[in-house]
């Protein structure tokens, strides 16, 4: 059951590509909290104005779930947007929900790229970095750009492929909006029920092929959108899709690179060192071999590094473990155009988390350059 609220826009706050943050005063009949932060997606509901009545969904906000503390604008009942102009595309995303939206899929018949993708079946060794958490994306790219500089090469052309395990609208991610604006990501591809990317695709497979053939990416980063879902059980977490993305990449002749979810600060034992999410996704779900980038942590992180190295051995039967040095990486991570944060912790709080993601980017950049670097562990 959804929790509904009615309110009036008091102020328009932040705006970024695809999203508008509002202050909304709830009507007296709604009770509870009088003022809330609300998020509107103009592509779905138009642009709310100050003084305008809005209908809100507050289910996650009421329950205190990790939605960034937002209510969501479902409709502007007194000012519905005009019908969109007739245009190509018939793929529905967020299907059979009240907010289902129609998009033009890069792989569908009405797409100008349909012929290019119709019989496409080969990624040609394209490096694809797979991660569990959305927060790993900027760190992976920071590592790739850092390594490109070291190799004397231009920064790689990066496509971000967003799966539907977390947020469905790509517009929710301020990180992606900033990475696109700063040219750290050259294209976004939303697959499954996710939508709002530069390109829309039906599956991870067709999204990966679009990254190579349409976006002309040098490397791809695959991760769910913000809002990782976990239940504290072995299999009940949305990050199992990381193993499935490894399989898709290998099936299509790409080069899967597994980014490990690592933490030295998480209070939950199952996420300390290498998270059980990574060990399950790569150790059980991924049936094809990947390069697992293992960070060589030293100094203050030496104890964590030893733990990670030992835990990674569980993946060695199926995958190639690639140790990657982390020299100079902290400085590179500090240059990220977005503030690094994972599970509420920043770079200073949990540096191992971001270093582990960044070394996957380093390895991918070496694959782009034809120099794999490092030796199997």
Short mmCIF file of C-alpha atoms in Angstrom, two decimals:
data_model
loop_
_atom_site.label_atom_id
_atom_site.label_comp_id
_atom_site.label_asym_id
_atom_site.label_seq_id
_atom_site.Cartn_x
_atom_site.Cartn_y
_atom_site.Cartn_z
CA UNK A 1 0.00 0.00 0.00
CA UNK A 2 1.34 3.43 -0.89
CA UNK A 3 1.33 6.25 1.63
CA UNK A 4 -0.22 9.29 -0.04
CA UNK A 5 0.09 12.94 0.92
CA UNK A 6 -1.20 16.17 -0.54
CA UNK A 7 0.86 19.35 -0.34
CA UNK A 8 1.78 22.72 -1.78
CA UNK A 9 5.18 23.62 -3.23
CA UNK A 10 6.83 26.21 -1.01
CA UNK A 11 10.20 26.46 -2.74
CA UNK A 12 12.24 25.02 -5.59
CA UNK A 13 15.62 23.97 -4.27
CA UNK A 14 18.33 22.08 -6.15
CA UNK A 15 18.02 21.04 -9.76
CA UNK A 16 20.13 18.63 -11.76
CA UNK A 17 19.70 16.80 -15.02
CA UNK A 18 16.30 15.12 -14.95
CA UNK A 19 15.28 16.03 -11.37
CA UNK A 20 14.04 18.95 -9.28
CA UNK A 21 14.17 19.10 -5.47
CA UNK A 22 11.28 20.90 -3.78
CA UNK A 23 10.15 22.00 -0.35
CA UNK A 24 6.53 20.96 0.08
CA UNK A 25 4.21 21.91 2.92
CA UNK A 26 1.73 19.13 3.60
CA UNK A 27 -1.93 19.99 3.88
CA UNK A 28 -3.39 20.00 7.39
CA UNK A 29 -5.50 16.96 6.60
CA UNK A 30 -2.39 14.86 5.98
CA UNK A 31 -1.16 15.17 9.56
CA UNK A 32 2.34 14.17 10.60
CA UNK A 33 5.31 16.11 9.31
CA UNK A 34 4.32 19.54 8.03
CA UNK A 35 7.17 20.10 5.57
CA UNK A 36 9.08 17.58 3.48
CA UNK A 37 11.73 17.48 0.81
CA UNK A 38 10.22 16.16 -2.38
CA UNK A 39 11.70 15.11 -5.71
CA UNK A 40 10.00 15.58 -9.05
CA UNK A 41 11.06 14.12 -12.38
CA UNK A 42 10.00 16.69 -15.02
CA UNK A 43 10.00 14.06 -17.76
CA UNK A 44 7.21 12.29 -15.88
CA UNK A 45 5.20 15.05 -14.19
CA UNK A 46 6.37 18.35 -15.67
CA UNK A 47 7.90 21.24 -13.70
CA UNK A 48 6.16 22.00 -10.38
CA UNK A 49 5.90 25.69 -9.54
CA UNK A 50 5.85 27.49 -6.20
CA UNK A 51 2.29 27.61 -4.85
CA UNK A 52 1.18 24.62 -6.90
CA UNK A 53 -0.59 21.63 -5.36
CA UNK A 54 1.24 18.31 -5.71
CA UNK A 55 0.29 14.74 -4.91
CA UNK A 56 3.09 12.88 -3.13
CA UNK A 57 4.13 9.33 -2.41
CA UNK A 58 5.76 9.25 1.04
CA UNK A 59 5.89 5.50 1.67
CA UNK A 60 9.68 5.16 1.94
CA UNK A 61 10.04 8.50 3.71
CA UNK A 62 7.45 7.53 6.32
CA UNK A 63 9.25 4.24 6.95
CA UNK A 64 12.65 5.93 7.13
CA UNK A 65 14.11 3.92 4.25
CA UNK A 66 17.21 4.96 2.31
CA UNK A 67 15.68 7.12 -0.40
CA UNK A 68 17.75 10.17 0.42
CA UNK A 69 14.95 11.48 2.63
CA UNK A 70 12.57 12.32 -0.22
CA UNK A 71 8.90 12.22 -0.88
CA UNK A 72 8.16 11.81 -4.59
CA UNK A 73 5.84 13.88 -6.74
CA UNK A 74 3.30 11.55 -8.33
CA UNK A 75 1.22 14.22 -10.07
CA UNK A 76 0.33 17.90 -10.28
CA UNK A 77 -3.43 17.36 -10.24
CA UNK A 78 -4.37 20.96 -11.05
CA UNK A 79 -1.85 21.33 -13.87
CA UNK A 80 -1.35 18.08 -15.72
CA UNK A 81 1.37 18.23 -18.39
CA UNK A 82 0.35 18.24 -22.03
CA UNK A 83 0.40 14.98 -23.92
CA UNK A 84 3.85 14.28 -25.34
CA UNK A 85 4.27 14.60 -29.10
CA UNK A 86 4.05 11.45 -31.14
CA UNK A 87 7.51 9.93 -31.40
CA UNK A 88 9.17 6.58 -32.08
CA UNK A 89 9.44 4.01 -29.35
CA UNK A 90 7.03 1.61 -27.72
CA UNK A 91 9.01 0.08 -24.84
CA UNK A 92 7.34 0.59 -21.47
CA UNK A 93 9.50 0.84 -18.36
CA UNK A 94 8.30 0.61 -14.77
CA UNK A 95 5.72 -1.54 -16.57
CA UNK A 96 2.20 -1.90 -15.26
CA UNK A 97 2.70 0.64 -12.52
CA UNK A 98 0.83 3.97 -12.42
CA UNK A 99 4.04 5.74 -13.47
CA UNK A 100 5.00 3.50 -16.37
CA UNK A 101 6.73 5.50 -19.06
CA UNK A 102 7.29 4.86 -22.76
CA UNK A 103 10.80 5.12 -24.19
CA UNK A 104 12.60 4.48 -27.44
CA UNK A 105 14.83 1.46 -26.92
CA UNK A 106 18.12 1.51 -28.75
CA UNK A 107 17.48 -2.11 -29.68
CA UNK A 108 13.82 -1.89 -30.80
CA UNK A 109 12.53 -1.83 -34.35
CA UNK A 110 11.87 1.92 -34.47
CA UNK A 111 15.41 2.77 -33.38
CA UNK A 112 17.86 4.04 -36.00
CA UNK A 113 20.36 1.63 -34.42
CA UNK A 114 18.15 -1.44 -34.75
CA UNK A 115 19.91 -2.75 -37.84
CA UNK A 116 23.28 -2.27 -36.16
CA UNK A 117 22.19 -4.27 -33.13
CA UNK A 118 19.85 -6.80 -34.73
CA UNK A 119 22.47 -9.51 -35.20
CA UNK A 120 25.18 -8.06 -32.97
CA UNK A 121 26.73 -10.71 -30.77
CA UNK A 122 30.29 -9.73 -29.92
CA UNK A 123 31.82 -7.16 -27.59
CA UNK A 124 35.25 -7.73 -29.10
CA UNK A 125 37.04 -7.89 -25.75
CA UNK A 126 35.48 -4.68 -24.42
CA UNK A 127 36.46 -4.23 -20.75
CA UNK A 128 33.37 -4.22 -18.51
CA UNK A 129 33.79 -3.38 -14.83
CA UNK A 130 31.01 -4.85 -12.70
CA UNK A 131 30.21 -3.46 -9.25
CA UNK A 132 27.63 -4.14 -6.57
CA UNK A 133 27.02 -0.61 -5.28
CA UNK A 134 26.25 2.57 -7.21
CA UNK A 135 28.74 4.41 -4.98
CA UNK A 136 31.58 2.49 -6.62
CA UNK A 137 31.00 4.10 -10.02
CA UNK A 138 32.92 7.40 -9.54
CA UNK A 139 35.78 5.60 -7.80
CA UNK A 140 36.12 3.09 -10.65
CA UNK A 141 36.27 5.90 -13.18
CA UNK A 142 38.76 7.83 -11.04
CA UNK A 143 41.02 4.79 -11.08
CA UNK A 144 40.71 4.39 -14.84
CA UNK A 145 41.52 8.04 -15.47
CA UNK A 146 44.45 7.91 -13.04
CA UNK A 147 45.92 4.93 -14.86
CA UNK A 148 45.39 6.52 -18.27
CA UNK A 149 47.48 9.49 -17.16
CA UNK A 150 50.20 7.15 -15.90
CA UNK A 151 50.22 5.35 -19.25
CA UNK A 152 50.32 8.63 -21.17
CA UNK A 153 46.98 7.90 -22.80
CA UNK A 154 43.76 9.93 -23.09
CA UNK A 155 41.05 9.24 -20.57
CA UNK A 156 38.91 6.30 -21.69
CA UNK A 157 35.46 6.84 -23.18
CA UNK A 158 33.19 5.46 -20.47
CA UNK A 159 29.63 4.18 -20.70
CA UNK A 160 27.74 3.64 -17.47
CA UNK A 161 25.18 0.85 -17.71
CA UNK A 162 22.59 1.12 -14.93
CA UNK A 163 20.68 -2.00 -13.98
CA UNK A 164 17.34 -1.96 -12.19
CA UNK A 165 18.30 -3.33 -8.77
CA UNK A 166 18.10 0.08 -7.11
CA UNK A 167 16.58 3.35 -8.29
CA UNK A 168 14.75 2.99 -11.59
CA UNK A 169 15.14 6.58 -12.89
CA UNK A 170 18.76 7.43 -13.74
CA UNK A 171 17.72 11.02 -12.98
CA UNK A 172 17.76 10.20 -9.25
CA UNK A 173 21.56 9.99 -9.27
CA UNK A 174 23.25 13.34 -8.78
CA UNK A 175 26.56 11.50 -9.13
CA UNK A 176 25.73 10.39 -12.66
CA UNK A 177 24.47 13.86 -13.58
CA UNK A 178 27.75 15.38 -12.39
CA UNK A 179 29.93 12.72 -14.01
CA UNK A 180 28.13 13.35 -17.30
CA UNK A 181 28.44 17.13 -16.95
CA UNK A 182 32.18 16.85 -16.19
CA UNK A 183 32.72 14.40 -19.08
CA UNK A 184 33.86 11.56 -16.83
CA UNK A 185 30.99 9.51 -18.28
CA UNK A 186 30.22 9.96 -21.96
CA UNK A 187 26.97 7.99 -22.08
CA UNK A 188 24.49 6.32 -19.74
CA UNK A 189 22.50 3.25 -20.66
CA UNK A 190 19.50 2.14 -18.62
CA UNK A 191 18.38 -1.47 -18.91
CA UNK A 192 15.57 -3.67 -17.65
CA UNK A 193 13.01 -1.55 -15.79
CA UNK A 194 15.52 1.29 -15.27
CA UNK A 195 15.02 4.34 -17.48
CA UNK A 196 16.27 7.86 -18.12
CA UNK A 197 19.63 7.07 -19.68
CA UNK A 198 21.02 8.52 -22.88
CA UNK A 199 20.21 5.12 -24.35
CA UNK A 200 17.49 2.71 -23.26
CA UNK A 201 17.90 -1.03 -23.70
CA UNK A 202 15.85 -4.09 -22.87
CA UNK A 203 18.54 -6.25 -21.29
CA UNK A 204 22.07 -6.04 -19.94
CA UNK A 205 23.18 -7.93 -23.04
CA UNK A 206 21.72 -5.47 -25.54
CA UNK A 207 22.85 -2.58 -23.35
CA UNK A 208 26.43 -3.82 -23.45
CA UNK A 209 26.31 -4.21 -27.22
CA UNK A 210 24.92 -0.68 -27.50
CA UNK A 211 27.81 0.58 -25.36
CA UNK A 212 30.29 -0.83 -27.84
CA UNK A 213 28.52 -0.27 -31.14
CA UNK A 214 26.44 2.88 -30.54
CA UNK A 215 28.19 4.73 -27.71
CA UNK A 216 31.62 3.60 -28.94
CA UNK A 217 32.84 3.19 -25.37
CA UNK A 218 36.36 2.12 -24.49
CA UNK A 219 35.09 0.61 -21.24
CA UNK A 220 31.78 0.06 -19.48
CA UNK A 221 30.89 0.30 -15.80
CA UNK A 222 27.88 -1.81 -14.80
CA UNK A 223 26.15 -1.16 -11.47
CA UNK A 224 22.67 -0.76 -10.10
CA UNK A 225 21.29 2.68 -9.42
CA UNK A 226 21.28 4.26 -5.95
CA UNK A 227 19.38 2.35 -3.32
CA UNK A 228 20.98 -1.08 -2.89
CA UNK A 229 18.48 -3.54 -1.40
CA UNK A 230 19.61 -6.08 1.18
CA UNK A 231 17.85 -8.30 3.69
CA UNK A 232 20.70 -9.72 5.75
CA UNK A 233 20.24 -13.11 4.05
CA UNK A 234 22.65 -14.99 1.80
CA UNK A 235 20.62 -14.49 -1.38
CA UNK A 236 18.22 -11.65 -0.66
CA UNK A 237 20.15 -8.68 -2.02
CA UNK A 238 19.95 -6.84 -5.31
CA UNK A 239 23.70 -7.10 -5.88
CA UNK A 240 23.39 -10.69 -7.09
CA UNK A 241 22.97 -9.01 -10.48
CA UNK A 242 26.72 -8.32 -10.44
CA UNK A 243 27.35 -12.01 -11.04
CA UNK A 244 24.76 -12.03 -13.81
CA UNK A 245 26.50 -9.07 -15.48
CA UNK A 246 29.78 -11.02 -15.44
CA UNK A 247 28.03 -13.86 -17.25
CA UNK A 248 26.48 -11.51 -19.82
CA UNK A 249 29.83 -9.86 -20.53
CA UNK A 250 31.66 -13.14 -20.97
CA UNK A 251 28.88 -14.64 -23.09
CA UNK A 252 29.21 -11.73 -25.52
CA UNK A 253 32.99 -11.92 -25.73
CA UNK A 254 33.74 -9.00 -23.44
CA UNK A 255 36.33 -8.86 -20.69
CA UNK A 256 34.60 -8.84 -17.28
CA UNK A 257 36.42 -7.10 -14.45
CA UNK A 258 34.96 -7.73 -10.99
CA UNK A 259 35.08 -4.82 -8.57
CA UNK A 260 35.11 -6.03 -4.98
CA UNK A 261 32.89 -4.48 -2.34
CA UNK A 262 35.30 -3.92 0.54
CA UNK A 263 34.99 -2.15 3.86
CA UNK A 264 37.19 -1.57 6.86
CA UNK A 265 34.54 0.43 8.72
CA UNK A 266 31.17 -1.29 8.25
CA UNK A 267 29.83 -2.32 11.67
CA UNK A 268 28.30 -5.48 10.17
CA UNK A 269 30.70 -8.42 10.17
CA UNK A 270 29.31 -9.78 6.88
CA UNK A 271 30.51 -6.66 5.07
CA UNK A 272 33.96 -6.32 6.68
CA UNK A 273 36.88 -7.03 4.39
CA UNK A 274 35.26 -8.38 1.23
CA UNK A 275 31.49 -8.19 1.60
CA UNK A 276 29.53 -11.42 1.40
CA UNK A 277 27.69 -9.70 -1.47
CA UNK A 278 30.83 -9.89 -3.63
CA UNK A 279 31.73 -13.39 -2.48
CA UNK A 280 28.24 -14.65 -3.33
CA UNK A 281 27.78 -12.76 -6.60
CA UNK A 282 31.20 -13.64 -8.00
CA UNK A 283 31.69 -16.96 -6.23
CA UNK A 284 28.25 -18.48 -6.81
CA UNK A 285 26.26 -16.50 -9.40
CA UNK A 286 29.04 -15.76 -11.89
CA UNK A 287 29.54 -18.96 -13.86
CA UNK A 288 32.07 -17.38 -16.24
CA UNK A 289 35.59 -16.28 -15.39
CA UNK A 290 36.38 -12.65 -14.62
CA UNK A 291 39.45 -10.67 -13.67
CA UNK A 292 39.02 -9.87 -9.98
CA UNK A 293 40.93 -6.70 -9.12
CA UNK A 294 42.38 -7.17 -5.63
CA UNK A 295 43.67 -3.97 -3.97
CA UNK A 296 47.12 -4.12 -2.42
CA UNK A 297 46.50 -2.14 0.74
CA UNK A 298 49.37 -1.16 2.96
CA UNK A 299 50.29 1.34 5.65
CA UNK A 300 47.33 2.06 7.89
CA UNK A 301 45.27 -0.30 5.74
CA UNK A 302 47.71 -3.23 5.86
CA UNK A 303 45.50 -5.29 8.19
CA UNK A 304 42.49 -4.78 5.93
CA UNK A 305 44.67 -5.61 2.93
CA UNK A 306 45.73 -8.91 4.46
CA UNK A 307 42.11 -9.77 5.20
CA UNK A 308 41.04 -8.95 1.65
CA UNK A 309 43.85 -10.98 0.13
CA UNK A 310 42.93 -14.01 2.24
CA UNK A 311 39.20 -13.73 1.52
CA UNK A 312 39.82 -13.33 -2.22
CA UNK A 313 41.34 -16.80 -2.36
CA UNK A 314 37.80 -18.17 -2.25
CA UNK A 315 37.31 -16.76 -5.77
CA UNK A 316 40.54 -18.12 -7.27
CA UNK A 317 39.12 -21.43 -8.51
CA UNK A 318 36.81 -19.69 -10.97
CA UNK A 319 38.40 -16.31 -11.56
CA UNK A 320 41.78 -14.74 -12.14
CA UNK A 321 42.88 -12.68 -9.16
CA UNK A 322 44.75 -9.59 -10.29
CA UNK A 323 46.62 -7.72 -7.52
CA UNK A 324 46.72 -3.99 -8.17
CA UNK A 325 48.87 -1.49 -6.28
CA UNK A 326 47.15 1.55 -4.79
CA UNK A 327 50.05 4.02 -4.91
CA UNK A 328 48.79 7.54 -5.53
CA UNK A 329 45.17 6.44 -5.67
CA UNK A 330 43.97 8.38 -2.64
CA UNK A 331 45.03 11.62 -4.33
CA UNK A 332 43.24 10.56 -7.51
CA UNK A 333 40.08 9.76 -5.57
CA UNK A 334 40.13 13.17 -3.92
CA UNK A 335 39.91 14.70 -7.40
CA UNK A 336 36.54 13.09 -8.05
CA UNK A 337 33.99 15.69 -9.20
CA UNK A 338 31.40 14.07 -6.93
CA UNK A 339 31.68 13.55 -3.21
CA UNK A 340 32.54 9.93 -2.57
CA UNK A 341 30.16 8.25 -0.16
CA UNK A 342 29.19 4.66 0.49
CA UNK A 343 26.68 3.54 3.11
CA UNK A 344 26.97 7.01 4.65
CA UNK A 345 30.78 6.91 4.90
CA UNK A 346 33.16 9.13 2.96
CA UNK A 347 36.70 8.64 1.69
CA UNK A 348 38.29 9.53 5.03
CA UNK A 349 35.94 7.19 6.91
CA UNK A 350 36.41 4.08 4.77
CA UNK A 351 39.23 4.53 2.25
CA UNK A 352 39.48 0.81 1.55
CA UNK A 353 36.01 0.80 0.00
CA UNK A 354 36.94 3.34 -2.64
CA UNK A 355 40.45 2.02 -3.24
CA UNK A 356 38.99 -1.43 -3.96
CA UNK A 357 36.66 0.09 -6.56
CA UNK A 358 39.40 2.25 -8.07
CA UNK A 359 41.78 -0.65 -8.71
CA UNK A 360 39.11 -2.26 -10.90
CA UNK A 361 39.18 0.93 -12.96
CA UNK A 362 42.97 0.76 -13.13
CA UNK A 363 42.86 -2.78 -14.46
CA UNK A 364 40.20 -1.86 -17.01
CA UNK A 365 42.32 1.06 -18.24
CA UNK A 366 45.22 -1.35 -18.72
CA UNK A 367 43.00 -3.64 -20.75
CA UNK A 368 41.95 -0.68 -22.90
CA UNK A 369 45.63 0.06 -23.49
CA UNK A 370 46.45 -3.57 -24.22
CA UNK A 371 48.68 -3.66 -21.13
CA UNK A 372 47.07 -5.85 -18.52
CA UNK A 373 49.67 -5.06 -15.87
CA UNK A 374 49.97 -6.96 -12.64
CA UNK A 375 50.35 -10.70 -12.27
CA UNK A 376 47.75 -13.25 -11.24
CA UNK A 377 47.80 -13.84 -7.49
#
